XYZ file of N, CA and C in Angstrom:
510
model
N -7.111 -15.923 -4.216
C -7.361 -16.018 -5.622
C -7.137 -17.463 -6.057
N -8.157 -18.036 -7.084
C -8.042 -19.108 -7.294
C -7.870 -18.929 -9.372
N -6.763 -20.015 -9.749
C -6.830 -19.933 -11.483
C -6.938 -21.205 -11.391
N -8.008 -21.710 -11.785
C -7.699 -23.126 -12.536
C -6.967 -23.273 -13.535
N -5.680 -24.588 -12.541
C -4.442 -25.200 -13.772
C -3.203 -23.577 -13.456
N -3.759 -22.993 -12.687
C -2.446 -22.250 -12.363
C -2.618 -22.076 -11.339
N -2.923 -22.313 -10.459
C -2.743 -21.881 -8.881
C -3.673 -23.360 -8.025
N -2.690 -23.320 -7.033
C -2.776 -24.454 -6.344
C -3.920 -24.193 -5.269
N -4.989 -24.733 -5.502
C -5.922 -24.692 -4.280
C -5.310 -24.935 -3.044
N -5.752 -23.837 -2.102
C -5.400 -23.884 -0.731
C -3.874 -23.164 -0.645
N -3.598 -22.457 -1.214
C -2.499 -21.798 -1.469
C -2.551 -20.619 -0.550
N -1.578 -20.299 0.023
C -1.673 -18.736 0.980
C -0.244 -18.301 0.253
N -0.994 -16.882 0.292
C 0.353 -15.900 -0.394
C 0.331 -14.267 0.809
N 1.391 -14.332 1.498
C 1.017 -13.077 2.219
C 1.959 -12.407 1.744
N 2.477 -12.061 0.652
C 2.892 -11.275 -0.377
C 2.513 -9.708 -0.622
N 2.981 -8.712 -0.983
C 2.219 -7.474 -0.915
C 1.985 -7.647 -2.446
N 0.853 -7.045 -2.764
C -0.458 -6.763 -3.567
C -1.406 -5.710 -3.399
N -1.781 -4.880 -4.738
C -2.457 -4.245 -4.533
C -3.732 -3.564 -5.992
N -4.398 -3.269 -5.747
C -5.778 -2.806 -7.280
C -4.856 -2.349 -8.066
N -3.331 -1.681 -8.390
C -3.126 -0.804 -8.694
C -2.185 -1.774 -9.858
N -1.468 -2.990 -9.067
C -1.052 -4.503 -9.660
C -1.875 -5.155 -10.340
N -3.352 -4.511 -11.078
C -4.362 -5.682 -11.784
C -3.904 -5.272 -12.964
N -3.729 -3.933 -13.600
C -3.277 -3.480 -15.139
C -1.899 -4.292 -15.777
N -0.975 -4.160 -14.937
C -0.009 -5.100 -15.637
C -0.022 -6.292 -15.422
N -0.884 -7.089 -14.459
C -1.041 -8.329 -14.235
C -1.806 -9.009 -15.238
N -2.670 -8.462 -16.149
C -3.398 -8.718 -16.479
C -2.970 -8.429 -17.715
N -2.118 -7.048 -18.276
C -1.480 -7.440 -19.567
C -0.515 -8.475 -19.442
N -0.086 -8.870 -18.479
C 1.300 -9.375 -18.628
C 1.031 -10.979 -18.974
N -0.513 -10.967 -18.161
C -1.386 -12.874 -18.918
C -1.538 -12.419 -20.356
N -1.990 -11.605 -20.839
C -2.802 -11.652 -21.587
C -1.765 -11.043 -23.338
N -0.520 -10.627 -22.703
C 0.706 -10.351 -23.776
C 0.356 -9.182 -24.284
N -0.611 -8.235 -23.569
C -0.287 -6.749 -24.278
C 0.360 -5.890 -23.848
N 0.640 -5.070 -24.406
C 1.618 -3.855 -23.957
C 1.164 -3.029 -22.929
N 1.540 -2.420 -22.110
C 1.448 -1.655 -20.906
C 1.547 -0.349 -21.651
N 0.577 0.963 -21.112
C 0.176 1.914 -21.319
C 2.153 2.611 -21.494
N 2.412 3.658 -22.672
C 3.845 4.139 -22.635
C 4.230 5.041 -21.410
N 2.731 5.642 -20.612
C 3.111 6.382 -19.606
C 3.548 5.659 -18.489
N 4.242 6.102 -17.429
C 5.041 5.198 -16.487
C 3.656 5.378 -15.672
N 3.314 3.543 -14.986
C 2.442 3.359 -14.069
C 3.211 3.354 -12.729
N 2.591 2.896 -11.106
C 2.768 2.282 -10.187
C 2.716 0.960 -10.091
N 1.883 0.634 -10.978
C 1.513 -1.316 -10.703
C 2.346 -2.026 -11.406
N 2.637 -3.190 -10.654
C 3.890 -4.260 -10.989
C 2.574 -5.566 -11.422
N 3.109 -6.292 -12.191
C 2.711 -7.360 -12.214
C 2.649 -8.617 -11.285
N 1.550 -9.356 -10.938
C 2.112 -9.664 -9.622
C 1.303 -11.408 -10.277
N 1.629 -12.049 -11.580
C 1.769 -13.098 -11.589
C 2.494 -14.108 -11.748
N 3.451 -13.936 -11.225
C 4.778 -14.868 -10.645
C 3.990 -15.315 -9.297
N 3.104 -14.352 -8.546
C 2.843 -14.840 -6.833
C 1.105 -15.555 -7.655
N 0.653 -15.095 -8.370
C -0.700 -15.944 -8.828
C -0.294 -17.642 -9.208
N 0.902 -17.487 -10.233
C 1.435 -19.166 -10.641
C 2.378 -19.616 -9.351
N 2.657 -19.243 -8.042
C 2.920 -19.825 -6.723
C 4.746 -20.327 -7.234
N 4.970 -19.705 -8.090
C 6.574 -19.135 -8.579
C 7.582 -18.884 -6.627
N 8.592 -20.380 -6.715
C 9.030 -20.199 -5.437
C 9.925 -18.977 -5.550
N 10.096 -18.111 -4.472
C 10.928 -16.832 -4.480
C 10.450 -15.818 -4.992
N 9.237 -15.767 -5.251
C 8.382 -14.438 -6.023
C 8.037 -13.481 -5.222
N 8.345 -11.894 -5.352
C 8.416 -11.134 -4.681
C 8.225 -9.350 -5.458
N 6.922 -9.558 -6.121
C 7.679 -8.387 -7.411
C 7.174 -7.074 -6.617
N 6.539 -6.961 -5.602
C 6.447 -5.854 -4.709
C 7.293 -6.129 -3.247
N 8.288 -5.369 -3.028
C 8.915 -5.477 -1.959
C 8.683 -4.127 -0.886
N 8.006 -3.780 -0.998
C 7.353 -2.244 -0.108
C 6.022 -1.631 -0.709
N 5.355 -1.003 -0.211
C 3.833 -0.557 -0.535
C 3.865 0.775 0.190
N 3.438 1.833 -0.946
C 3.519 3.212 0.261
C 1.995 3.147 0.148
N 1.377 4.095 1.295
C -0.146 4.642 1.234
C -0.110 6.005 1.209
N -0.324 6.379 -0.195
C -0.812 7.646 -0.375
C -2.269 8.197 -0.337
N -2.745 9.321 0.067
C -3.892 9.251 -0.174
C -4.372 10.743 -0.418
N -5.132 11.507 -0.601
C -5.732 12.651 -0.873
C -5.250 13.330 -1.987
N -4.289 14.128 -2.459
C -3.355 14.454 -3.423
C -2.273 13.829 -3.542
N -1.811 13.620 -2.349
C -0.174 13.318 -2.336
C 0.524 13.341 -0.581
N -0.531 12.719 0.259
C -0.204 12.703 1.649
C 0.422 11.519 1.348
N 1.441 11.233 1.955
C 2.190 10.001 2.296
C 1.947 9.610 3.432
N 0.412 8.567 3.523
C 0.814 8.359 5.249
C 0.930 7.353 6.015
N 1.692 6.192 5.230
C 1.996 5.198 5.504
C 3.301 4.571 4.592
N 3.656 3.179 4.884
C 4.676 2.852 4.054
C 4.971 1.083 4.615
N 4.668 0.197 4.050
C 4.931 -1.421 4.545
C 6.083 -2.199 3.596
N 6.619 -2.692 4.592
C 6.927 -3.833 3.933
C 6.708 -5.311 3.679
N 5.408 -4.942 3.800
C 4.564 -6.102 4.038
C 4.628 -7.118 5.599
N 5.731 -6.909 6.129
C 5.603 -7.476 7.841
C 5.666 -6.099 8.613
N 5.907 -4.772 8.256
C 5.607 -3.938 9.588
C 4.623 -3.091 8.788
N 4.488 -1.959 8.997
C 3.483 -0.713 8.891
C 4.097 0.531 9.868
N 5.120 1.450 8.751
C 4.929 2.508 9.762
C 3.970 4.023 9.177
N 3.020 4.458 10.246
C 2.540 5.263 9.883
C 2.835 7.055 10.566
N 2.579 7.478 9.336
C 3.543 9.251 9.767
C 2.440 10.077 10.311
N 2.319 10.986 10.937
C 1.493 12.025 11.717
C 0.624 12.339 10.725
N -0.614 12.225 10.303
C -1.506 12.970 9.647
C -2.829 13.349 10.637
N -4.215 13.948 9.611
C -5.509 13.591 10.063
C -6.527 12.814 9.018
N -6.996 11.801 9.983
C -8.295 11.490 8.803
C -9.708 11.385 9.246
N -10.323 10.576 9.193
C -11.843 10.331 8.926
C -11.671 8.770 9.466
N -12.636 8.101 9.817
C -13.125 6.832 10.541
C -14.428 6.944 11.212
N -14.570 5.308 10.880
C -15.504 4.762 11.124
C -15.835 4.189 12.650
N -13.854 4.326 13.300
C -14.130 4.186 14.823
C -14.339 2.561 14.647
N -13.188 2.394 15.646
C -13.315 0.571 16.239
C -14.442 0.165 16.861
N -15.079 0.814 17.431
C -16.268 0.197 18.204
C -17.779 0.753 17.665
N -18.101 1.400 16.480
C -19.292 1.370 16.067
C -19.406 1.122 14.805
N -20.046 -0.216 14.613
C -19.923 -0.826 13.613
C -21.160 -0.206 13.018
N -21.776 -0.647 11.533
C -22.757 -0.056 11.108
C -23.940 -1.246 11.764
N -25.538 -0.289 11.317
C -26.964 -1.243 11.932
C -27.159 -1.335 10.460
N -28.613 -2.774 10.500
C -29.190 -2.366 9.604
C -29.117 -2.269 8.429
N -27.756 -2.188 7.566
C -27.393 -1.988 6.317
C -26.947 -0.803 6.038
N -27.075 0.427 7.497
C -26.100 1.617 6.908
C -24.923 1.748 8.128
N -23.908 2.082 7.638
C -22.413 2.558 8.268
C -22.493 3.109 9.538
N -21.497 2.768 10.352
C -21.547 3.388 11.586
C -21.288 4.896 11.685
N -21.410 5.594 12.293
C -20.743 7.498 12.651
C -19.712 7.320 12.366
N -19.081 8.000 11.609
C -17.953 8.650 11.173
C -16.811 9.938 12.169
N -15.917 9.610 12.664
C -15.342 10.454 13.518
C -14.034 10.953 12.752
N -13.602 11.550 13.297
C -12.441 12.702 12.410
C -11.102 12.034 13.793
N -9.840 12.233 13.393
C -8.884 11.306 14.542
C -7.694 11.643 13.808
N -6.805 11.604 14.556
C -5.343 11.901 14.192
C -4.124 11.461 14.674
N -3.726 10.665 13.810
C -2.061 10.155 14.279
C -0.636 11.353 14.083
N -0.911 11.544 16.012
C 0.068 12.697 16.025
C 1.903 12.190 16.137
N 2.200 11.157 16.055
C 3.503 10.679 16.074
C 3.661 9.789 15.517
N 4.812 9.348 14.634
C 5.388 8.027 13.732
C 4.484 6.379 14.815
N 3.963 6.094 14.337
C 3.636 4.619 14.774
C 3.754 3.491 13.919
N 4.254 1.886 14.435
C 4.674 1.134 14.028
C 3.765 -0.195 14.441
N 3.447 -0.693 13.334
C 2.713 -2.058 13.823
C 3.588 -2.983 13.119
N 3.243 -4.548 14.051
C 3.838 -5.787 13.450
C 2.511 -6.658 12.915
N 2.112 -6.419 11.333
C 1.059 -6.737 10.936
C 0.608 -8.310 10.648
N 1.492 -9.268 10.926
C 1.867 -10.413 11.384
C 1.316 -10.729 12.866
N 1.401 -9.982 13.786
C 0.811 -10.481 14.651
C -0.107 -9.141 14.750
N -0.331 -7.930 14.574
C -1.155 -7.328 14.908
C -1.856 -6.684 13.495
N -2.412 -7.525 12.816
C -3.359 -7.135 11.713
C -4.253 -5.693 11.743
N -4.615 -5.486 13.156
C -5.791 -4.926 13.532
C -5.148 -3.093 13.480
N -3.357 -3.272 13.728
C -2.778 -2.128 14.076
C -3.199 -1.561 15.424
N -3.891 -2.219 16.179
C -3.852 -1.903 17.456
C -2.854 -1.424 18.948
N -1.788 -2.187 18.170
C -0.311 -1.946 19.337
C 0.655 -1.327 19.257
N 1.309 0.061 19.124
C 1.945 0.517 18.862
C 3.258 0.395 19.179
N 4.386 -0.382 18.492
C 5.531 -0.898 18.731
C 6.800 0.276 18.324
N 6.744 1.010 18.029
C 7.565 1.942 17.567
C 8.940 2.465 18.541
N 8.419 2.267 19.850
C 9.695 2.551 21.335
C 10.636 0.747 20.894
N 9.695 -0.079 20.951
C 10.280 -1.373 21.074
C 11.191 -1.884 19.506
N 10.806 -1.337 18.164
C 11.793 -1.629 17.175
C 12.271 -0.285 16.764
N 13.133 0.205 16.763
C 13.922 1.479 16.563
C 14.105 1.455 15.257
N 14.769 -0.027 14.925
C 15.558 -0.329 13.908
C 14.743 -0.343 12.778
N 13.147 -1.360 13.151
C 12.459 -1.310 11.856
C 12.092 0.114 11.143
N 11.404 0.571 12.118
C 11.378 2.062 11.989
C 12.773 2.923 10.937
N 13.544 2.792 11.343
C 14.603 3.535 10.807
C 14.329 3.067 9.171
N 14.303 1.793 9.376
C 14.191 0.564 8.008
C 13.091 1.392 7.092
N 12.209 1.323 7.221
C 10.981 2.192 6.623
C 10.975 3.166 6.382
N 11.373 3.823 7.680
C 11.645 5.650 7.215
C 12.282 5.834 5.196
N 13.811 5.192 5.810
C 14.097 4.688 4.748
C 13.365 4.922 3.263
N 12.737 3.788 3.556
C 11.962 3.216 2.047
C 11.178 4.304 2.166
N 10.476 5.127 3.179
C 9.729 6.150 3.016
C 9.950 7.311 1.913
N 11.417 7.852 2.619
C 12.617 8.564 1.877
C 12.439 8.628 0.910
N 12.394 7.140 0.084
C 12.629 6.972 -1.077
C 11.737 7.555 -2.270
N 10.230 7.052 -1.645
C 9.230 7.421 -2.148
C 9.020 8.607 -2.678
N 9.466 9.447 -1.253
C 8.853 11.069 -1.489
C 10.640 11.594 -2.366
N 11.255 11.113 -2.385
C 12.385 11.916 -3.588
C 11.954 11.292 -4.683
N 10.966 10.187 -5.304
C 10.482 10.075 -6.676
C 9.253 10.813 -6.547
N 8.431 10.939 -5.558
C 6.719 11.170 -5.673
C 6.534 12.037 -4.919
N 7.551 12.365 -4.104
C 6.966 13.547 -3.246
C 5.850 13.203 -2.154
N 5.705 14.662 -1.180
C 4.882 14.067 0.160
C 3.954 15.412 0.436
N 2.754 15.993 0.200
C 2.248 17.013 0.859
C 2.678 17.236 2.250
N 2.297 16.384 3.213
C 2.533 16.181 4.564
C 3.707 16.796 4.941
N 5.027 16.751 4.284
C 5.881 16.952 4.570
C 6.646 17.832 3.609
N 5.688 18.020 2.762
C 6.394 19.666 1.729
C 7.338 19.211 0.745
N 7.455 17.815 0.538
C 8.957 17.455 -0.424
C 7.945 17.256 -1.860
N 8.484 18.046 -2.965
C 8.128 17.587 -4.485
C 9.092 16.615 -5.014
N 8.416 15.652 -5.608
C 9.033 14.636 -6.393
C 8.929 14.877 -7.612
N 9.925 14.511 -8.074
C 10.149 14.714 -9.841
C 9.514 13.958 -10.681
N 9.129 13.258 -10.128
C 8.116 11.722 -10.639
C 6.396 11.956 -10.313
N 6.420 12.811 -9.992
C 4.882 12.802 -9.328
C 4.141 13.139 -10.554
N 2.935 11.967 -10.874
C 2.072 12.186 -11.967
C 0.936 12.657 -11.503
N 0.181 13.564 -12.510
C -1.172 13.633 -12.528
C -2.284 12.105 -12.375
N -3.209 11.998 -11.720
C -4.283 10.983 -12.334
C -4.715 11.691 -13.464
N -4.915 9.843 -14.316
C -5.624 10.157 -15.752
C -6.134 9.066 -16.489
N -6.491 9.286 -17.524
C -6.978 7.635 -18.414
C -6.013 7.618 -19.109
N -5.764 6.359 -19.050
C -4.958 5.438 -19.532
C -5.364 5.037 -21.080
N -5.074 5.299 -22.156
C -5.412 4.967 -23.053
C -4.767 3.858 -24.006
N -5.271 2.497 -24.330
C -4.511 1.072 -24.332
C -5.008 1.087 -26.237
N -3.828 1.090 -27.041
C -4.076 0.875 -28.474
C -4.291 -0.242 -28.187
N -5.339 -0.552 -29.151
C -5.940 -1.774 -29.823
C -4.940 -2.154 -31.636
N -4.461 -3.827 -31.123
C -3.767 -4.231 -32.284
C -5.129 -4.698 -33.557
């Protein structure tokens, strides 16, 4: 991301970020109030103005379908929990302008990547850091006692419906 007069060209931020960080980022430039219902997204322009020590996301879960929990980072590892999904498959890319075959695949045990050196999630490190693992589980924990986890049957007391957001106009 580039702001002219606020962000330093050639700047790298490997910071966690995410679509969900544009609503308050964007009130938070712009001085309006944030919707009264409680969101997920943090504001994340302290890391846009290159603010030394800026850090306003310190973990990222991946939820996806209703309420599968099936991931959880802290921005240097990735551990991911037993689910099933859908893919596009590492080796068939799309022709032509349409998508490659779609295959169905399943991560049957906790796996751990070091997304620092393995972007791709290709290597499964999970025997070799015990500790990170434990580390995440952790923050995992945390998640599903506010939000809860289908996958794993826990209701969170925090778990919202999706909905529109409705922003008064001053």
């Amino acid at each position: 991301m580039y702001w002219k007069g606020v962000t330093q060209p050639g700047t790298v931020c490997n910071k966690l970020s995410s679509n969900i960080d544009l609503l308050p980022t964007i009130a938070e430039v712009t001085q309006s109030p944030l919707p009264s219902r409680k969101i997920d997204g943090v504001s994340t322009l302290s890391l846009i103005k290159g603010e030394k020590g800026a850090n306003p996301r310190k973990s990222f879960a991946y939820y996806f379908h209703k309420n599968d929990l099936e991931a959880v980072t802290d921005g240097m590892y990735k551990l991911v929990f037993p689910h099933k999904y859908v893919t596009y498959g590492a080796y068939e890319p799309g022709r032509d302008g349409q998508p490659g075959n779609l295959t169905n695949a399943e991560v049957r045990k906790p796996e751990l990547y070091d997304l620092r050196r393995d972007p791709g999630e290709r290597y499964d490190i999970f025997g070799q850091q015990p500790e990170v693992a434990a580390r995440l589980l952790k923050i995992a924990d945390e998640y599903r006692k506010e939000l809860g986890d289908n996958l794993t049957r826990v209701q969170g007391p925090e778990r919202r419906q999706p909905g529109k957001v409705k922003i008064e106009k001053k």
